[in-house]
PDB file of C-alpha atoms in Angstrom:
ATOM      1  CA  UNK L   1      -4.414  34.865  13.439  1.00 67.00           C
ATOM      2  CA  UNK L   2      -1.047  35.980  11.918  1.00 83.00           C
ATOM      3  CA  UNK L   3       1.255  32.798  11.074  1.00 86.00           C
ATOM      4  CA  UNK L   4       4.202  31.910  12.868  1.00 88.00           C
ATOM      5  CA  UNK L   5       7.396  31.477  11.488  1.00 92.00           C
ATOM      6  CA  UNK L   6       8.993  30.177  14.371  1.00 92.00           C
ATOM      7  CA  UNK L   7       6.143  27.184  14.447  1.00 91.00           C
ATOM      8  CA  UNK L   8       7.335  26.438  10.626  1.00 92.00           C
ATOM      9  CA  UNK L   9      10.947  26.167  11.173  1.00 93.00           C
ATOM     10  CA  UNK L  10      10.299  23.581  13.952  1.00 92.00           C
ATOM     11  CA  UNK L  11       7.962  21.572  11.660  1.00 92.00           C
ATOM     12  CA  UNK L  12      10.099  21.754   8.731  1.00 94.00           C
ATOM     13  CA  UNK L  13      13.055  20.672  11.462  1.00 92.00           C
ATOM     14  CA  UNK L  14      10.786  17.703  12.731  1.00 91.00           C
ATOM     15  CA  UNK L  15       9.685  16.799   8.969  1.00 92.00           C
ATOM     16  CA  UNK L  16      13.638  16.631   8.490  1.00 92.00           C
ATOM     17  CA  UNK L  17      14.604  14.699  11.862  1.00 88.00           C
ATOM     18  CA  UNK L  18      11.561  12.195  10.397  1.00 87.00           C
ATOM     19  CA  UNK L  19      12.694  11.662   7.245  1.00 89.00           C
ATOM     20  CA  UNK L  20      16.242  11.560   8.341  1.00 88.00           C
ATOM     21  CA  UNK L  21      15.936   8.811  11.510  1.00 84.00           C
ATOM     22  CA  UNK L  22      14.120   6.458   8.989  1.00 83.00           C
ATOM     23  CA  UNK L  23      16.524   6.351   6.150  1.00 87.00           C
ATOM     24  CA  UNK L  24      19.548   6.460   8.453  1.00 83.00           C
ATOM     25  CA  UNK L  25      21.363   3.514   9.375  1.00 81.00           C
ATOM     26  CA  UNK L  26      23.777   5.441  12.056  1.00 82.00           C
ATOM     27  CA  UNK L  27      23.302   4.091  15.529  1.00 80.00           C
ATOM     28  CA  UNK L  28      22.653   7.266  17.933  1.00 79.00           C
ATOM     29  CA  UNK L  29      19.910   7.793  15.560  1.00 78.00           C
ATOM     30  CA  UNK L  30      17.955   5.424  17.425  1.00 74.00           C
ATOM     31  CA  UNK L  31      18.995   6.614  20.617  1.00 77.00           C
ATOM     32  CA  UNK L  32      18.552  10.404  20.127  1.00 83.00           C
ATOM     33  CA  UNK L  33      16.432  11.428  17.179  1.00 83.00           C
ATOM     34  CA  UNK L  34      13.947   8.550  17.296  1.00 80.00           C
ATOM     35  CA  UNK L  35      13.252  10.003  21.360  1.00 82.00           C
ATOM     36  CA  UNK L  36      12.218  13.142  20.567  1.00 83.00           C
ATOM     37  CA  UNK L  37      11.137  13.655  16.155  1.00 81.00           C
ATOM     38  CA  UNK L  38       7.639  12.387  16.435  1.00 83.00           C
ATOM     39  CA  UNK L  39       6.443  14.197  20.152  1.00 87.00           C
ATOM     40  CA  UNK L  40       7.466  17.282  18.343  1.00 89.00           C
ATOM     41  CA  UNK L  41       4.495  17.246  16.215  1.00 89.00           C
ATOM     42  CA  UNK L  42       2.623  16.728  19.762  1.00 89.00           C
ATOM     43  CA  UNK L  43       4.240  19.653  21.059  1.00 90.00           C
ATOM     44  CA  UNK L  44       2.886  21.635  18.100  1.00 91.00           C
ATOM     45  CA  UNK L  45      -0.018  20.558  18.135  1.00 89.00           C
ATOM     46  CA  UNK L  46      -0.777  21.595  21.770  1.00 88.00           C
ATOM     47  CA  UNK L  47       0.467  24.922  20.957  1.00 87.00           C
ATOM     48  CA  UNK L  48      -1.711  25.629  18.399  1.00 87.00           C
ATOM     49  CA  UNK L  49      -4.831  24.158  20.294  1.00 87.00           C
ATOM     50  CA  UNK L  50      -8.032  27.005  20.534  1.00 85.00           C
ATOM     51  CA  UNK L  51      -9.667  26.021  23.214  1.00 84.00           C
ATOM     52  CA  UNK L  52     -12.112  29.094  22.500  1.00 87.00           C
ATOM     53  CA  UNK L  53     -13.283  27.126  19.420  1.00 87.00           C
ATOM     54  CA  UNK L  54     -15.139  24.472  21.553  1.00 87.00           C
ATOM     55  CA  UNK L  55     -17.920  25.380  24.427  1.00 89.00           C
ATOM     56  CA  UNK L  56     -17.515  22.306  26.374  1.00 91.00           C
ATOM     57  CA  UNK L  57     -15.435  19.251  26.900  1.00 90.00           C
ATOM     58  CA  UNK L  58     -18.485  17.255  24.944  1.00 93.00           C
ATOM     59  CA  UNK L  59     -18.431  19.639  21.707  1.00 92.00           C
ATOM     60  CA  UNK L  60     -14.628  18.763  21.649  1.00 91.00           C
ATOM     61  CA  UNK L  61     -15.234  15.046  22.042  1.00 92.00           C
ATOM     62  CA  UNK L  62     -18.019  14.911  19.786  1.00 93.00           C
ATOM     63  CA  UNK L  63     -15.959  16.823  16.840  1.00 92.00           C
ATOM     64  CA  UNK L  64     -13.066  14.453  17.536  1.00 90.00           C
ATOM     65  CA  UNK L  65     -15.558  11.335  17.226  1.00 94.00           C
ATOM     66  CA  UNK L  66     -16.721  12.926  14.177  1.00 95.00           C
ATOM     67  CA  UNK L  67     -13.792  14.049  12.576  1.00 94.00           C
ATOM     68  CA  UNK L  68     -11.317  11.048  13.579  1.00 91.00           C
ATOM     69  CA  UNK L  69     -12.632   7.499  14.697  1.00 91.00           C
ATOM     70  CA  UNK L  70     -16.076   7.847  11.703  1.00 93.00           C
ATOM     71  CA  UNK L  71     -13.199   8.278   9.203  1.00 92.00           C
ATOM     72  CA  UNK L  72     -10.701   5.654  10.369  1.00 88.00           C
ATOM     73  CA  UNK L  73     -13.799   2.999  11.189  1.00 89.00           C
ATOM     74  CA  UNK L  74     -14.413   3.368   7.727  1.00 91.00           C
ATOM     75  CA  UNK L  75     -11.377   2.782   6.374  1.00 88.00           C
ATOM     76  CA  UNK L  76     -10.010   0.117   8.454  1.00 85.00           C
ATOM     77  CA  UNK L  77     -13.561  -1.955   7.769  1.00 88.00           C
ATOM     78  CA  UNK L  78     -12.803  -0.927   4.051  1.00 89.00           C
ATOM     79  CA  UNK L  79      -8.988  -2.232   4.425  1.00 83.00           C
ATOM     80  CA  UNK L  80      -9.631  -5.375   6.205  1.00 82.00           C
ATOM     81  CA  UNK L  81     -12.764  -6.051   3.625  1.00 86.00           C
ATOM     82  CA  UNK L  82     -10.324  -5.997   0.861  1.00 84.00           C
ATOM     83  CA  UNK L  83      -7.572  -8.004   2.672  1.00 78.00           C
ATOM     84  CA  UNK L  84     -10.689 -10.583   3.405  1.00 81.00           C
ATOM     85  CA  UNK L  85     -11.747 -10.836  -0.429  1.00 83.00           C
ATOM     86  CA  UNK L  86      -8.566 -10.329  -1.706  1.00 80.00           C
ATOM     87  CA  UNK L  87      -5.472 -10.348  -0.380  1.00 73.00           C
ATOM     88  CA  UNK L  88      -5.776 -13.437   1.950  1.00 71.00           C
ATOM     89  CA  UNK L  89      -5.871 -15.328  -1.459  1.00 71.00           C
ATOM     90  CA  UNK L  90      -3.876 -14.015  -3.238  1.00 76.00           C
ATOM     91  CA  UNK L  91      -0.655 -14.181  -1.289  1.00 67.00           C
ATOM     92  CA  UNK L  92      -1.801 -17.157   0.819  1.00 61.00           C
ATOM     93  CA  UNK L  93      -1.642 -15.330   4.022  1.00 56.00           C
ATOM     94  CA  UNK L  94      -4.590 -17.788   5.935  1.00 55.00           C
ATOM     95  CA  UNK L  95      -4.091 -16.767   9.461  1.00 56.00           C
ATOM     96  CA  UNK L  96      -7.232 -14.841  10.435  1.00 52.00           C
ATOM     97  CA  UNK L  97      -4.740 -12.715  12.713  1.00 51.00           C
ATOM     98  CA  UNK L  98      -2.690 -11.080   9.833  1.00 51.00           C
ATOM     99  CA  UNK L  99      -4.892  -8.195   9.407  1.00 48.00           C
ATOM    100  CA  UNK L 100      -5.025  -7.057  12.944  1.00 49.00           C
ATOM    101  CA  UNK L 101      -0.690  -7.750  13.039  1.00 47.00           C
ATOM    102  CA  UNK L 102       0.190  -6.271   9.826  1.00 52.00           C
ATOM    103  CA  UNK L 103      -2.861  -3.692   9.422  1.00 54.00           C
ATOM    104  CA  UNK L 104      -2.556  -0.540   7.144  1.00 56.00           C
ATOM    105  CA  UNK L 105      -3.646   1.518  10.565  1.00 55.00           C
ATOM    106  CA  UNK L 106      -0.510  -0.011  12.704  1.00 55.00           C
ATOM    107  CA  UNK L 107       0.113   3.486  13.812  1.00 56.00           C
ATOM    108  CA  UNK L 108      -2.764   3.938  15.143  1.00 55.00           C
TER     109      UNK L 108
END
């Protein structure tokens, strides 16, 4: 599959729109950039999707599974381990609901 230059402008425009409506202090920022910047990526995605590369609806679930919630099981359990044994005495932070509030994986 040849690559598309029109599909890197728009990332490199999104990476831009990113990086710009986070160090921006300007109001419409907010209002404008911060509606549209991140489904971009979404809308990318999509386009790019093969749906030729998976046989059925299960293959695609199971690669997801795989590929996505083995890898970020792991590292939240590895995360919150070392907030457990480390951080929550270091900085004093005793409420057993500070990892789930202020977790690494807030994004997600």
């Amino acid at each position: 599959m040849k690559r598309n230059p029109t599909i890197d402008i728009l990332r490199g425009i999104a990476i831009f729109l990113v990086v710009f409506g986070h160090i921006s202090h300007i109001g419409w920022t907010k209002t404008y950039i911060w509606g549209f910047h991140i489904p971009i990526f979404f809308f990318i995605s999509g386009m790019l999707f093969n749906e030729n590369k998976y046989n059925s609806i299960t293959n695609f679930i199971k690669s997801k599974f795989k590929t996505l919630i083995i890898p970020y099981g792991i590292f939240y359990l590895t995360t919150f381990t070392y907030w457990l044994v480390i951080e929550r005495h270091t900085r004093g932070g005793g409420n057993s609901s500070q990892p789930i509030n202020r977790s690494i994986l807030w994004h997600l």
